[in-house]
Tab-separated table of C-alpha atoms in Angstrom:
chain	number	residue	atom	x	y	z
A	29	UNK	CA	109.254	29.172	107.456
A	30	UNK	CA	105.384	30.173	107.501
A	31	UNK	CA	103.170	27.798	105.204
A	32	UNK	CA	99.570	30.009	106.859
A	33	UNK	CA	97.739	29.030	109.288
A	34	UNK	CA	97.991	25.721	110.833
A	35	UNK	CA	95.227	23.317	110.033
A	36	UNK	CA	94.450	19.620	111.814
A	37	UNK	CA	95.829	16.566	109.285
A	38	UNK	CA	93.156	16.385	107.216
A	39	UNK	CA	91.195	19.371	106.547
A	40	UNK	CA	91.965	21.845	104.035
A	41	UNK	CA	91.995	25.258	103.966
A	42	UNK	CA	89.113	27.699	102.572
A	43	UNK	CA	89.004	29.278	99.405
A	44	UNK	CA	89.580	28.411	96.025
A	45	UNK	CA	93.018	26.369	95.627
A	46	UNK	CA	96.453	28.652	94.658
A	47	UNK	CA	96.536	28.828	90.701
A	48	UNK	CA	98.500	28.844	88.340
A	49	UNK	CA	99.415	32.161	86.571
A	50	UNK	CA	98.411	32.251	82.652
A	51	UNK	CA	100.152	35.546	82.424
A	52	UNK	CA	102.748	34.512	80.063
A	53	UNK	CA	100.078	32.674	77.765
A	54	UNK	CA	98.112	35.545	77.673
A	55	UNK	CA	100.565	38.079	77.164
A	56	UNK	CA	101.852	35.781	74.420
A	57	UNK	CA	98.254	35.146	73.185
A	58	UNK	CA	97.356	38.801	72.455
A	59	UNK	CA	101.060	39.641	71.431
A	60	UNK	CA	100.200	36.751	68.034
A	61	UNK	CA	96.576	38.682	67.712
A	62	UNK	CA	97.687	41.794	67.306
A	63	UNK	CA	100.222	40.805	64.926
A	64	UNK	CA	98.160	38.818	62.693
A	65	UNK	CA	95.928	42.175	62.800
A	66	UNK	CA	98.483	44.612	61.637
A	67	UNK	CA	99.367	41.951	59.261
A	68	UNK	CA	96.091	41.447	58.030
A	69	UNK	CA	95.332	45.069	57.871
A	70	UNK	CA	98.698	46.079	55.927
A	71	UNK	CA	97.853	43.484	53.616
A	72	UNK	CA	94.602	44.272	52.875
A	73	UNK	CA	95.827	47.780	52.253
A	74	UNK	CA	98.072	47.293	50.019
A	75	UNK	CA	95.596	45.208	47.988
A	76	UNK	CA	92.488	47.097	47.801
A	77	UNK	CA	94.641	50.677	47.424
A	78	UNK	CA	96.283	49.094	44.414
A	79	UNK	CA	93.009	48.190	42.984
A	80	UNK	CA	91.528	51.732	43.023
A	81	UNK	CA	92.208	53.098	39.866
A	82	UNK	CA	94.125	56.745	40.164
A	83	UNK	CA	92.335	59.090	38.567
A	84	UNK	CA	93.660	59.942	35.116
A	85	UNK	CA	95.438	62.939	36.298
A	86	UNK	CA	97.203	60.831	38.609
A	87	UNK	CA	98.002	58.299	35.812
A	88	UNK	CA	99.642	60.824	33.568
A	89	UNK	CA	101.877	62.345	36.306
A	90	UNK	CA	103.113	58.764	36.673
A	91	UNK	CA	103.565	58.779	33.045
A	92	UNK	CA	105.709	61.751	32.890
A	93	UNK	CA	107.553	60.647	35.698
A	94	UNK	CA	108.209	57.039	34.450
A	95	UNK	CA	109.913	59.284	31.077
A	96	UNK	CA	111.580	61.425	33.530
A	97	UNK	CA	113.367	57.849	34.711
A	98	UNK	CA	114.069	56.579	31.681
A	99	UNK	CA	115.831	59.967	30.615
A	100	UNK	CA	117.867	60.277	33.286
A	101	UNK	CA	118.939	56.495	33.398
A	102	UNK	CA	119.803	56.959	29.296
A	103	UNK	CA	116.926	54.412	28.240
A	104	UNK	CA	115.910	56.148	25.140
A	105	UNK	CA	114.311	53.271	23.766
A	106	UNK	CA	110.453	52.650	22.881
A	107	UNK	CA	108.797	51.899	25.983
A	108	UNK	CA	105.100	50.486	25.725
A	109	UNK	CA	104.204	51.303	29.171
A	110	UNK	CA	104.792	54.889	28.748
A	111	UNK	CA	105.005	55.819	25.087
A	112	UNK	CA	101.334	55.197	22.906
A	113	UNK	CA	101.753	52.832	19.869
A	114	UNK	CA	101.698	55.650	17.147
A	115	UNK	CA	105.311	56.649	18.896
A	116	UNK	CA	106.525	53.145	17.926
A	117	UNK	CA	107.314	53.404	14.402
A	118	UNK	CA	108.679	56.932	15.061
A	119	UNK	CA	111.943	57.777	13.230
A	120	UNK	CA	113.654	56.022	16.957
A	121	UNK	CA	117.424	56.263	15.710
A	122	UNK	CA	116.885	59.188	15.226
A	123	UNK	CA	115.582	60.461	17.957
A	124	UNK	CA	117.660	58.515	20.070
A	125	UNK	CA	120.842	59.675	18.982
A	126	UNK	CA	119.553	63.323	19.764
A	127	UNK	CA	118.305	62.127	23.350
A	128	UNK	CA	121.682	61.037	23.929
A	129	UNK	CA	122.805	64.260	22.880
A	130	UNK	CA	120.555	65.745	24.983
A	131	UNK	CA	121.381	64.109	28.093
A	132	UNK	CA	125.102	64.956	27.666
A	133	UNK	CA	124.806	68.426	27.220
A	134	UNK	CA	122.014	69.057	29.749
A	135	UNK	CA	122.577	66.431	32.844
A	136	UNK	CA	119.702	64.834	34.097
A	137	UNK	CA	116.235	65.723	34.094
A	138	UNK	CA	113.034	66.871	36.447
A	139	UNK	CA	109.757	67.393	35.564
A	140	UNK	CA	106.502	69.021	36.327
A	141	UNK	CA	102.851	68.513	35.310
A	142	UNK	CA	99.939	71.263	35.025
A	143	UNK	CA	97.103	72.012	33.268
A	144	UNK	CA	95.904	68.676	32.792
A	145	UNK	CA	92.949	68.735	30.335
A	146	UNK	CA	91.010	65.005	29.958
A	147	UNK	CA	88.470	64.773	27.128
A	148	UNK	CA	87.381	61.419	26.336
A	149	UNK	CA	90.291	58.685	25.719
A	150	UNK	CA	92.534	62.357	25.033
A	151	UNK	CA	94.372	64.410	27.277
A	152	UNK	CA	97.181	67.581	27.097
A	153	UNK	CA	98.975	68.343	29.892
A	154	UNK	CA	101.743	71.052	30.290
A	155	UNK	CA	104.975	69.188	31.206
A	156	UNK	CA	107.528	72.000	32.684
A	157	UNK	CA	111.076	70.168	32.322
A	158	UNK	CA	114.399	71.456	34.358
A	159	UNK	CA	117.678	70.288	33.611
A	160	UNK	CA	120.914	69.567	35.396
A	161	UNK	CA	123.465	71.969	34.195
A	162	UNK	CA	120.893	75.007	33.281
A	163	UNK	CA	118.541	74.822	36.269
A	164	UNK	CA	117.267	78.230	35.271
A	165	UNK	CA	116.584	78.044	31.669
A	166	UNK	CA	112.542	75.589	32.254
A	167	UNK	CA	111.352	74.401	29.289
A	168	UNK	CA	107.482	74.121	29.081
A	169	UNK	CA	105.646	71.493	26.139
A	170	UNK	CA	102.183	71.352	25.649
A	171	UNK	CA	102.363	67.527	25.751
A	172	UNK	CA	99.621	65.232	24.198
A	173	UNK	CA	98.412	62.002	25.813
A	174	UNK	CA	96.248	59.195	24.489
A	175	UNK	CA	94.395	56.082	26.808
A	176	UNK	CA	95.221	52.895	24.751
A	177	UNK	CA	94.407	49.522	26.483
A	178	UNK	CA	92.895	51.041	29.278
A	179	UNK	CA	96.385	53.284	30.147
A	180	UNK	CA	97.648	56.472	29.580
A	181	UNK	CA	100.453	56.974	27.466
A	182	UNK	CA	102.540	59.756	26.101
A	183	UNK	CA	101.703	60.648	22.369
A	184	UNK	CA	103.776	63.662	21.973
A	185	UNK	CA	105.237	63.750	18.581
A	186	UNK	CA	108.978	63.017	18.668
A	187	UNK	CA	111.038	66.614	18.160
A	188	UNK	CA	112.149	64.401	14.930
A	189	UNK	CA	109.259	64.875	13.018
A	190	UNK	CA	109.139	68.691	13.075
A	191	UNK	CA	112.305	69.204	10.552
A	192	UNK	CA	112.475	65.661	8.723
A	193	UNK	CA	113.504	66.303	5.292
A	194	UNK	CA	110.900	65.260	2.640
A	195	UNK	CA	108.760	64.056	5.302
């Protein structure tokens, strides 16, 4: 059994005494940094990319998209996150009942935005819409949008309006 070199009783040997290793606590140490870093930097993120407003193209894609949704999932109702308030005295049974229609004959819906024109608190934008059971038959609407409460919204007259009797 070697213990190094031997020594008279009472004299110790030179150099700085054996120490402990603080491996673990500093692998441990820098492990917690870097977490609270990622942490910290996914969180901050998150908050200050939400807080950049998308630019009002950006906004009415999302619009479109949110309608798109709602089709599909058969929620034909008013929807004041998408729809302007002008749409919400619309003739809705109406138009519902032939959304429903709609969505039975065609299948579900996707959509696609161009030609987005901004002017002011006004907007068009060509929505190109492809259904589920005629994938080859687009249909294209010159689509008109409005910014109410500081959000875009969809003011496309309802299809309704166009052959309302005594209207």
């Amino acid at each position: 059994n070697y213990q190094g070199p031997w020594l008279p009783p009472g004299q110790q040997s030179f150099g700085p005494p054996p120490q402990r290793s603080n491996h673990p606590v500093v692998v441990i140490g820098v492990v917690a940094a870097l977490i609270v870093l990622a942490a910290g930097g996914f969180l901050g993120y998150k908050h200050f990319s939400q807080g950049a407003p998308a630019s009002p193209e950006d906004q009415i894609k999302a619009v479109v998209q949110r309608e798109v949704a709602d089709y599909n999932n058969s929620n034909f109702a008013y929807d004041p996150e998408t729809d302007c308030k002008a749409r919400a005295s619309d003739n809705q049974a109406k138009e519902v009942e032939k959304l429903r229609q709609l969505r039975a004959q065609l299948g579900t819906m996707s959509a696609s935005v161009a030609n987005i024109h901004v002017t002011g608190d006004q907007a068009t934008a060509d929505v190109t819409a492809k259904f589920e059971n005629v994938p080859d038959q687009p249909v294209t609407e010159n689509e008109k949008f409005v910014k109410e409460d500081g959000r875009w919204r969809d003011c496309t007259p309802d299809s309704s309006d166009d052959d309302d009797e005594g209207g």
